[in-house]
Amino acid sequence: MDTASANDFDIRDYLRVELLPHFMCPGCGHGIALRALLWAVHDLKLAKDRLAIVSGIGCSGRVGAYIDANTFHVTHGRPLAFATGLALARPDLEVIVITGDGDCLAIGGNHLIHACRRNLHLTCLMFNNEIYGMTGGQVSPTTADDRLTTTTPYGNAEPSFDACALAAAAGASFVGRGMTLQTVALKNLIRDAISHRGFSFVEVISDCTEIFGRKNDLGSSPEMILRQKGSMKPDTYGNVVDRPFRPNAVQTGVLARNDRPEYGDAYRAAVLGAAGAAVAG
Amino acid sequence: MNVEHRPAVPTNVLIVGVGGQGVIMVSKVLASLCQQAGLEVKQSEVHGMAKRGGSVFSHVRFGETVLSPMIAHGEADIMVALEWAEGLRWLDYLKRDGGTFIADTQQIVPPVSFRNRRRGARSGYAPATPAEVIDLVGNGFALDATRMAAGLGNERVANTVLLGALSTALPFPREGWLGVLDGLVPPKTTEVNRRAFDAGREWVQNFDRPAEQAAAAVAVPVSGDGLDHRLEITEAWCKGCDICVKMCPERCLTLNARHIVELTDPAACTACRLCEWLCPDFAIRVLTASAPAPALAK
C-alpha cells in the first residue's frame, strides 16, 4: 500500500469545504467514490485548474459540485455529450465525467455508446447504485432482477444491463469496475483510467442505503457496503466470478483495455491538419 | 567447459529464501552449470509452501559422484540466503569451520511476527544484526542485494546479484555462469541480469568493509509508545451512518448519544485508515506524525 500517498492526501484540499456536509444520505457510497476520484487526482499530481468535471442529473450529478475544480452540472443524460465538446475544444484539460446508472445508461445511453465508439480521451465514472435515488427510487437500467423499487412494487421483471460489457462492446478502450468497499483499489483503478489515452469507462459499485436498501431490506449502511464483497445480485454485473466460498462475487479491476487510436488526435490530424495547425489552440 | 577441480567429496550449496524471490532460479543456474562441466549433480527443493512469501529452500550437491540429494546439518559448504531471516533459520546447515555464508540483508517481515497490531509495536523478526551474524560464521558476506538490484533498475534481479556473489566462491569461469544465465532468464532481462551478476561479483571482490547494516527500511519503524497518530473527527460532517464503527478492525470507534462518531479506545487504534477511507462524509482524518497539519482552517 502506498503509505506516503495516504499520508499527504487531504481530501479537503480538493473540496469546496464551505459546501460541506454534502447533501447525500447517511451511508451513501457516492462520498467514498468521490474520495477515490480525488485521491487518484492527487496521486497523478493533476493541477486543479487542469481538471474539468462534467456531471449530469441525479445523486451522482450533485457529487461534482463539491469538487474545487472546473465543474459543469449539465442536463440529464448529456454529460458525455458536453464533455466530448469540451475535450475536443480544450485538449489541455483532463475531462472527467461523473454520471449515474440512470443518467448514463437510460437517458444518456445513446451518448454513452457513441462516446465509447469514438474513443475520445475522456474518463467516464458511472456510479452504479441500481436506482434513481434523487427522484424517489424508480427502477433503473441496472436494477437487478426481483428488486423492489417505487415503480416495481412487485419486483423488477426487466433484465438489467451489465454496463461494463456494454461499454467494452461499444468500443471503450479502457473498461474497469471497482467498488466503494475497496477504496484503495478503486483509487488505483481510477488513476489508471485517467492516465489511459482514450475513452475510459469505470463502473463504481455504490450503495443507495436510504431508498434501495430500505425497500429491499438490505440492512444498515455497514451491512450494505459489506454486501459488495460477495452477495450482489449477479445479473447487473455480468462477469460474476464463480468462486467456491464467494458466490456472486463481482469481478472488479480492469476488464478490457486496448490502445486503439484516440479520436481527438485523429480529428485534429484529419480536420484541422488540412486547415493549418494554428486553430488547435 | 573443463574444470580441473574434481573433488571426490561433493560440494554442498544450500540456497534459501521466500517464495517469489528466485531461489529455484539460482539453483537451476548452478545445477545446469555443473552439469555442463560434466559433474554429477543432485538438486532437491521444497517450494510447496511457497505461494508468495513462504519459506523456500533448494539443496544442490555436485562432484565426481553424488549419492544423496540432501545436505545434512552442518555440511553445507556454501549457503546463499535471499532473505535475512531465512538465512538465520538455516544457519545450522552451514559447516562450522570454513562454510561460506552469503546473504541479502533484505528483510521481509511476515505479519505473524507481530504479537501486537499497534503501530510501532516491536516484531518478533530476527533481532540479530548482520555484523553479529557475520562474526559468528567467520566467512560471511551480507550485502544489500535488493537495493543493488533496484539501483540497476529491477528489484527482481536481487537473486542474480547473489548468484554473482556465489560465483566467486566456486571454480567456474565467469563466462560459463553468464552462458547458463542467459539461457534461463527471459530474453528481455538478459542485460540487467548480466549487470546484476557482475555487480554481485564485484561486491565480493572489493569486500573489505564491515557488513552493511540491515536494510534501514524495516517494514514497521520500531518506536516506544506507538502513539504517533491521532484521529481528527469533523463532527459537523458526520451523519452517523455507522460504517466506520462496524468496519474498524480494532472496534475503537462508537457512535455517541448524538449519533456522532467518537474515538473511545485510542490505545487500540492502529492508524490503519480504514475509517478514513470508508467514511462517505469525509468526517474522519487519520493524522500520523509525518502527515501535514490539518487544512480545515482555510
XYZ file of C-alpha atoms in Angstrom:
579
model
C 0.000 0.000 0.000
C 1.097 3.479 -0.791
C 1.517 4.876 2.717
C 3.134 8.117 1.632
C 0.245 8.945 -0.664
C -2.259 8.145 2.085
C -0.348 10.393 4.463
C -0.148 13.517 2.389
C -3.560 13.282 0.765
C -6.018 15.578 2.499
C -9.309 15.460 0.648
C -10.210 18.929 1.912
C -7.594 20.416 -0.391
C -9.772 19.311 -3.293
C -13.229 20.126 -1.918
C -15.328 23.259 -1.682
C -15.345 22.845 2.091
C -17.840 25.651 2.608
C -20.480 23.444 0.942
C -19.959 20.550 3.329
C -21.533 18.496 4.806
C -22.726 17.267 1.431
C -26.367 16.572 0.631
C -26.047 12.803 0.334
C -27.825 10.447 2.718
C -26.006 8.713 5.588
C -24.053 5.742 4.281
C -24.343 6.717 0.605
C -21.441 5.237 -1.339
C -21.034 8.266 -3.594
C -18.946 10.067 -0.975
C -16.444 7.205 -0.905
C -16.357 7.161 -4.706
C -15.655 10.904 -4.660
C -12.785 10.331 -2.252
C -11.327 7.678 -4.566
C -11.551 10.055 -7.529
C -9.889 12.943 -5.714
C -7.227 10.674 -4.288
C -6.456 9.439 -7.803
C -6.208 13.064 -8.963
C -3.850 13.737 -6.071
C -1.718 10.721 -6.990
C -1.475 11.909 -10.569
C -0.475 15.400 -9.355
C -3.056 16.974 -11.652
C -3.431 20.704 -11.093
C -6.998 21.636 -10.153
C -7.053 24.179 -12.988
C -6.422 21.419 -15.478
C -9.244 19.298 -14.159
C -12.716 19.561 -15.691
C -15.522 17.617 -14.062
C -18.759 17.223 -16.000
C -21.731 15.699 -14.251
C -25.324 15.014 -15.193
C -28.512 14.794 -13.186
C -29.180 12.634 -10.194
C -27.413 11.940 -6.933
C -24.203 11.294 -8.849
C -24.635 14.570 -10.720
C -24.566 16.512 -7.478
C -21.235 14.997 -6.480
C -19.315 17.123 -8.971
C -20.430 20.331 -7.293
C -18.303 19.630 -4.226
C -15.063 19.415 -6.181
C -12.890 22.508 -6.117
C -12.031 22.481 -9.838
C -13.726 23.397 -13.116
C -17.113 21.746 -12.754
C -20.120 21.599 -15.037
C -23.535 20.408 -13.990
C -25.375 19.761 -17.211
C -28.681 18.434 -18.486
C -29.954 14.944 -17.844
C -28.075 12.213 -19.663
C -25.862 14.646 -21.541
C -22.611 14.898 -19.556
C -20.798 12.779 -22.130
C -22.049 14.998 -24.953
C -20.873 18.160 -23.161
C -17.605 16.508 -22.235
C -16.993 15.451 -25.828
C -17.212 19.051 -26.976
C -15.097 20.262 -24.083
C -12.383 17.667 -24.602
C -12.219 18.405 -28.330
C -12.034 22.169 -27.839
C -9.655 22.081 -24.879
C -7.306 19.101 -25.262
C -5.170 20.603 -22.488
C -7.847 19.766 -19.894
C -8.291 16.411 -18.195
C -12.019 15.849 -18.597
C -13.758 13.523 -16.158
C -17.440 12.701 -16.357
C -19.377 11.717 -13.256
C -22.645 10.081 -14.087
C -25.065 7.597 -12.592
C -26.621 4.396 -13.786
C -29.824 6.103 -14.931
C -28.115 9.179 -16.329
C -25.543 7.145 -18.231
C -27.444 4.063 -19.375
C -31.058 5.192 -19.766
C -31.351 8.903 -20.547
C -27.781 9.110 -21.839
C -27.427 5.600 -23.201
C -27.085 6.823 -26.748
C -24.320 9.253 -25.813
C -22.507 6.508 -23.931
C -22.263 4.070 -26.818
C -21.156 6.766 -29.231
C -18.602 8.146 -26.801
C -17.244 4.597 -26.459
C -17.208 4.220 -30.240
C -15.279 7.475 -30.832
C -12.656 6.734 -28.205
C -12.057 10.377 -27.324
C -9.709 10.967 -24.377
C -12.243 11.148 -21.540
C -12.811 9.374 -18.262
C -16.370 8.359 -17.511
C -17.168 7.293 -13.952
C -20.545 5.679 -13.627
C -21.712 5.489 -10.018
C -23.994 2.483 -10.016
C -26.423 2.293 -7.114
C -29.087 0.391 -9.056
C -31.768 3.026 -8.577
C -32.908 6.589 -9.332
C -32.318 7.810 -5.809
C -32.937 11.538 -6.139
C -36.344 11.279 -7.767
C -37.716 8.893 -5.192
C -36.490 5.426 -6.060
C -37.666 4.416 -9.506
C -36.352 1.364 -11.333
C -33.130 1.965 -13.292
C -31.477 0.025 -16.122
C -29.190 -1.692 -13.655
C -31.776 -2.624 -11.026
C -31.322 -6.338 -10.503
C -33.947 -8.947 -11.048
C -36.749 -9.078 -8.443
C -35.680 -5.908 -6.660
C -38.358 -3.695 -5.214
C -38.477 -0.039 -6.209
C -41.178 2.644 -6.216
C -42.113 1.706 -9.755
C -41.677 -2.047 -9.340
C -43.633 -2.706 -6.137
C -43.993 -6.396 -7.017
C -40.346 -6.883 -8.043
C -38.449 -5.876 -11.154
C -39.194 -8.098 -14.141
C -36.837 -6.376 -16.594
C -33.414 -7.855 -17.240
C -30.695 -5.370 -16.340
C -27.634 -4.009 -18.095
C -24.067 -5.105 -17.472
C -22.645 -1.637 -18.057
C -19.035 -2.764 -18.424
C -19.883 -5.339 -21.087
C -21.906 -2.688 -22.894
C -19.060 -0.175 -22.861
C -16.498 -2.739 -23.960
C -18.734 -3.928 -26.776
C -19.307 -0.357 -27.912
C -15.564 0.140 -28.154
C -14.341 1.838 -24.971
C -10.599 1.286 -24.869
C -10.420 1.070 -21.060
C -13.168 -0.587 -19.064
C -12.951 -1.253 -15.346
C -15.113 -1.869 -12.331
C -14.440 -1.035 -8.732
C -16.400 -0.967 -5.505
C -16.567 1.626 -2.771
C -15.727 -1.066 -0.229
C -12.237 -1.312 -1.731
C -11.305 2.353 -1.720
C -7.612 1.953 -2.443
C -8.168 -0.456 -5.330
C -10.837 1.876 -6.684
C -8.446 4.810 -6.419
C -5.789 2.902 -8.350
C -8.323 1.895 -10.998
C -9.490 5.487 -11.481
C -5.871 6.657 -11.593
C -5.135 4.164 -14.393
C -8.335 5.130 -16.192
C -7.391 8.828 -16.157
C -3.876 8.103 -17.392
C -5.196 5.894 -20.182
C -5.171 7.725 -23.513
C -8.618 7.152 -24.954
C -12.125 6.655 -23.623
C -12.074 5.095 -20.154
C -15.215 3.752 -18.573
C -15.228 2.906 -14.882
C -18.249 1.472 -13.148
C -18.228 2.219 -9.433
C -20.420 -0.040 -7.343
C -22.053 2.225 -4.802
C -24.842 1.851 -2.295
C -28.162 3.618 -2.004
C -28.801 2.936 1.644
C -31.830 5.130 2.251
C -34.042 4.077 -0.639
C -32.743 0.943 -2.351
C -31.530 -0.526 0.910
C -34.736 0.192 2.801
C -37.068 -1.014 0.065
C -35.183 -4.267 -0.300
C -34.425 -4.800 3.349
C -30.678 -4.869 2.822
C -29.851 -3.742 6.330
C -27.787 -0.908 7.735
C -25.072 1.027 5.901
C -22.219 -1.210 7.070
C -24.184 -4.318 6.136
C -24.859 -2.899 2.693
C -21.270 -1.972 1.990
C -20.080 -5.371 3.153
C -22.542 -6.998 0.800
C -20.413 -5.739 -2.111
C -17.912 -8.393 -1.146
C -19.984 -11.337 -2.205
C -23.744 -11.226 -2.254
C -24.666 -8.844 -5.036
C -27.378 -9.984 -7.393
C -25.326 -11.194 -10.307
C -27.342 -10.111 -13.339
C -26.336 -6.443 -13.102
C -22.681 -7.366 -13.094
C -22.449 -9.918 -15.907
C -18.957 -11.061 -15.076
C -19.710 -12.888 -11.888
C -16.787 -14.843 -10.589
C -17.629 -18.404 -9.715
C -15.601 -18.954 -6.596
C -16.432 -21.706 -4.143
C -16.590 -19.589 -0.986
C -17.694 -16.373 -2.606
C -20.908 -16.967 -4.500
C -21.999 -13.981 -6.545
C -18.652 -12.234 -6.190
C -18.477 -9.420 -8.689
C -15.463 -9.198 -10.937
C -13.548 -5.973 -10.381
C -10.406 -4.416 -11.803
C -9.570 -3.693 -15.429
C -11.956 -5.707 -17.588
C -10.935 -4.561 -21.073
C -8.108 -2.465 -22.365
C -6.584 -1.734 -25.762
C -4.603 1.017 -27.432
C -6.652 1.873 -30.462
C -6.273 5.395 -31.899
C -7.620 8.262 -29.828
C -10.320 10.329 -31.548
C -9.092 13.831 -30.627
C -5.713 13.248 -32.240
C -7.294 11.661 -35.287
C -9.790 14.522 -35.568
C -7.152 17.215 -35.310
C -4.969 15.434 -37.840
C -7.795 14.947 -40.335
C -9.770 18.174 -39.988
C -7.507 20.799 -38.524
C -4.384 19.433 -40.165
C -5.766 20.499 -43.524
C -6.786 23.957 -42.298
C -3.475 24.637 -40.570
C -2.355 23.780 -37.067
C -2.924 27.312 -35.719
C -6.591 26.629 -34.992
C -5.811 23.945 -32.457
C -5.035 26.309 -29.543
C 33.928 -26.381 -20.424
C 36.531 -28.205 -18.383
C 37.263 -27.853 -14.755
C 40.381 -29.282 -13.176
C 38.846 -29.114 -9.735
C 37.201 -32.543 -9.364
C 36.882 -33.254 -5.662
C 35.946 -36.733 -4.578
C 33.721 -35.357 -1.876
C 30.681 -33.490 -3.263
C 30.353 -29.748 -2.782
C 27.169 -28.724 -0.992
C 25.350 -25.497 -1.757
C 22.186 -24.575 0.101
C 20.005 -21.802 -1.305
C 17.202 -20.404 0.821
C 14.693 -17.594 0.598
C 10.989 -16.944 0.392
C 8.537 -17.556 -2.413
C 8.836 -15.271 -5.397
C 12.477 -14.294 -4.917
C 14.034 -16.758 -7.353
C 15.609 -19.401 -5.112
C 14.844 -22.093 -7.651
C 16.277 -19.969 -10.458
C 19.604 -19.611 -8.645
C 19.794 -23.343 -8.000
C 18.872 -24.086 -11.623
C 21.733 -21.953 -12.904
C 24.182 -23.660 -10.573
C 22.933 -27.164 -11.360
C 22.993 -26.615 -15.132
C 26.471 -25.166 -14.935
C 27.768 -28.178 -13.008
C 26.089 -30.492 -15.460
C 27.765 -28.726 -18.369
C 31.077 -29.146 -16.588
C 30.499 -32.885 -16.623
C 29.948 -33.209 -12.887
C 27.257 -35.250 -11.275
C 24.569 -33.029 -9.766
C 21.684 -33.682 -7.458
C 19.229 -30.970 -6.584
C 16.199 -31.122 -4.363
C 13.866 -28.400 -3.328
C 10.767 -27.660 -1.338
C 8.578 -24.957 -2.697
C 5.187 -26.359 -1.761
C 4.565 -23.787 0.947
C 5.880 -21.009 -1.170
C 2.987 -19.096 -2.690
C 4.496 -15.673 -2.310
C 6.374 -15.076 0.870
C 6.514 -18.657 2.211
C 9.772 -20.415 3.009
C 11.629 -21.972 0.045
C 14.902 -23.913 0.033
C 16.934 -25.798 -2.518
C 19.810 -28.213 -1.933
C 22.401 -28.517 -4.704
C 25.162 -31.129 -4.439
C 27.751 -31.678 -7.130
C 31.009 -33.603 -7.541
C 32.514 -36.747 -9.089
C 29.765 -38.881 -7.591
C 26.814 -37.702 -5.549
C 24.716 -40.223 -3.670
C 22.195 -38.349 -1.548
C 20.297 -35.308 -2.831
C 20.084 -33.816 0.655
C 22.603 -31.822 2.631
C 22.956 -32.869 6.272
C 23.124 -30.433 9.194
C 26.488 -28.703 9.350
C 27.527 -29.948 5.911
C 26.796 -27.030 3.577
C 29.963 -25.562 2.097
C 28.137 -22.514 0.868
C 24.829 -21.100 1.866
C 23.033 -18.394 -0.129
C 20.174 -16.623 1.636
C 17.911 -14.407 -0.408
C 16.117 -13.219 2.688
C 17.751 -12.363 6.001
C 15.648 -14.339 8.480
C 15.565 -17.384 6.185
C 19.361 -17.295 6.237
C 19.333 -17.393 10.028
C 16.728 -20.160 10.068
C 19.021 -22.447 8.022
C 22.289 -21.377 9.595
C 22.863 -24.696 11.361
C 23.247 -26.393 7.973
C 26.414 -24.397 7.341
C 29.824 -26.031 8.006
C 31.126 -24.796 11.343
C 34.566 -24.059 10.027
C 35.092 -22.875 6.503
C 31.466 -22.622 5.458
C 30.687 -19.582 3.349
C 27.560 -17.579 4.143
C 26.215 -15.178 1.514
C 23.077 -13.275 2.452
C 20.875 -10.452 1.315
C 20.179 -8.124 4.229
C 16.704 -7.512 2.810
C 14.100 -8.192 5.491
C 10.690 -9.461 4.542
C 8.779 -9.240 7.797
C 5.828 -11.626 7.883
C 2.671 -10.339 9.570
C 2.679 -13.267 12.009
C 5.858 -11.973 13.613
C 3.796 -9.218 15.211
C 2.240 -10.148 18.533
C 0.614 -6.753 18.794
C -1.038 -4.931 15.957
C -0.405 -1.470 17.352
C 1.533 0.822 15.145
C 5.192 0.777 16.049
C 4.901 -2.441 18.040
C 8.078 -4.491 18.289
C 8.088 -7.506 15.991
C 9.448 -10.980 16.625
C 11.577 -10.747 13.477
C 15.230 -11.820 13.757
C 16.823 -9.222 16.038
C 20.483 -10.110 15.280
C 22.311 -7.539 13.174
C 24.289 -8.637 10.096
C 27.545 -7.703 11.811
C 26.805 -10.065 14.711
C 25.922 -12.924 12.390
C 28.917 -12.426 10.113
C 31.163 -12.503 13.193
C 29.599 -15.795 14.118
C 30.133 -17.587 10.819
C 33.584 -16.306 10.050
C 33.413 -16.429 6.281
C 30.322 -14.398 5.640
C 29.089 -11.787 3.224
C 25.999 -9.718 3.926
C 25.105 -7.404 1.089
C 22.016 -5.361 0.377
C 21.372 -7.163 -2.901
C 17.816 -5.941 -3.207
C 18.856 -2.313 -3.070
C 21.697 -3.016 -5.517
C 19.210 -4.659 -7.861
C 16.818 -1.741 -7.509
C 19.707 0.538 -8.411
C 20.179 -1.463 -11.583
C 16.566 -0.851 -12.463
C 14.848 -4.091 -11.481
C 14.443 -5.203 -7.885
C 13.714 -8.746 -9.040
C 17.297 -9.406 -10.134
C 18.440 -9.429 -6.488
C 18.823 -13.190 -6.814
C 21.254 -12.701 -9.719
C 23.306 -10.292 -7.607
C 23.633 -13.057 -5.037
C 24.397 -15.532 -7.804
C 27.274 -13.261 -8.795
C 28.477 -13.290 -5.209
C 28.166 -17.071 -5.134
C 30.149 -17.401 -8.371
C 33.272 -16.048 -6.651
C 33.240 -18.963 -4.235
C 33.153 -21.667 -6.927
C 35.777 -22.600 -9.503
C 33.751 -21.990 -12.661
C 34.677 -19.195 -15.086
C 32.549 -16.058 -15.375
C 31.609 -16.781 -18.998
C 30.264 -20.205 -18.042
C 27.916 -18.631 -15.486
C 26.733 -15.968 -17.892
C 26.112 -18.528 -20.634
C 23.783 -20.542 -18.417
C 22.149 -17.405 -17.002
C 21.331 -16.076 -20.486
C 19.603 -19.320 -21.332
C 17.386 -19.270 -18.225
C 16.190 -15.682 -17.811
C 13.572 -14.061 -20.056
C 15.333 -12.573 -23.122
C 14.176 -9.043 -22.243
C 16.021 -9.160 -18.926
C 19.298 -10.660 -20.124
C 21.076 -7.332 -19.995
C 20.008 -6.363 -16.484
C 20.738 -9.882 -15.218
C 24.264 -9.745 -16.627
C 24.866 -6.406 -14.936
C 23.421 -7.735 -11.671
C 25.691 -10.778 -11.859
C 28.767 -8.604 -12.301
C 27.638 -6.264 -9.526
C 27.473 -9.226 -7.130
C 30.910 -10.458 -8.210
C 32.493 -7.059 -7.846
C 30.942 -6.540 -4.452
C 32.626 -9.659 -3.088
C 35.926 -8.915 -4.831
C 36.049 -5.416 -3.328
C 34.843 -6.664 0.026
C 36.839 -5.194 2.836
C 34.234 -3.188 4.686
C 32.233 -4.362 7.678
C 28.887 -5.979 6.908
C 26.387 -3.408 5.810
C 23.743 -2.501 8.284
C 20.454 -4.301 7.800
C 18.319 -2.543 5.238
C 17.145 0.525 7.079
C 13.662 0.221 5.623
C 12.346 -2.397 8.004
C 8.636 -2.794 7.391
C 7.487 -1.057 10.543
C 9.500 1.516 12.433
C 10.098 0.488 15.992
C 9.164 3.206 18.424
C 8.447 3.292 22.107
C 4.900 4.353 22.813
C 3.424 3.739 19.367
C 1.077 6.702 19.666
C 2.378 8.799 16.801
C -1.042 9.189 15.242
C -4.406 10.624 16.106
C -7.885 10.847 14.669
C -9.425 14.118 13.657
C -13.206 13.954 13.558
C -15.212 16.735 11.927
C -18.415 16.381 13.931
C -20.411 18.714 11.703
C -19.944 16.414 8.727
C -20.658 13.076 10.412
C -24.096 11.662 9.604
C -23.847 8.669 11.907
C -24.025 6.043 9.157
C -22.144 3.612 11.418
C -19.827 2.340 8.632
C -16.592 3.268 10.427
C -17.813 1.881 13.740
C -18.657 -1.508 12.270
C -15.704 -1.723 9.894
C -12.976 -0.752 12.375
C -10.884 -3.909 12.881
C -9.973 -2.809 16.411
C -13.505 -1.746 17.425
C -12.196 1.513 18.820
C -14.949 3.809 17.492
C -18.530 4.222 18.707
C -21.479 6.453 17.964
C -22.323 8.731 20.864
C -25.755 9.795 22.054
C -25.993 12.420 19.292
C -25.155 9.769 16.668
C -21.746 11.259 16.007
C -18.677 9.073 15.836
C -16.229 9.113 18.748
C -12.863 7.501 19.320
C -13.454 5.627 22.566
C -10.345 3.462 22.677
C -7.401 5.477 21.351
C -4.880 2.929 22.583
C -6.345 0.236 20.352
C -6.195 2.367 17.199
C -3.522 1.183 14.769
C -3.991 4.059 12.281
C -4.991 1.587 9.573
C -7.060 4.358 7.944
C -9.990 2.119 7.083
C -12.396 4.563 8.768
C -10.954 7.481 6.836
C -11.246 5.682 3.510
C -14.744 4.348 4.068
C -16.282 7.491 5.529
C -18.692 8.780 2.867
C -18.779 12.163 4.570
C -15.029 12.868 4.911
C -15.586 13.307 8.646
C -12.554 11.305 9.783
C -8.949 12.055 9.058
C -6.112 9.944 10.435
C -3.121 12.104 11.193
C 0.213 10.394 11.571
C 3.388 12.061 12.738
C 4.560 12.546 9.177
C 1.274 13.944 7.888
C 0.913 17.669 7.317
C -1.111 19.800 9.695
C -4.899 19.911 9.223
C -6.020 22.154 6.400
C -9.529 22.938 7.556
C -8.752 26.451 8.717
C -8.760 27.972 5.257
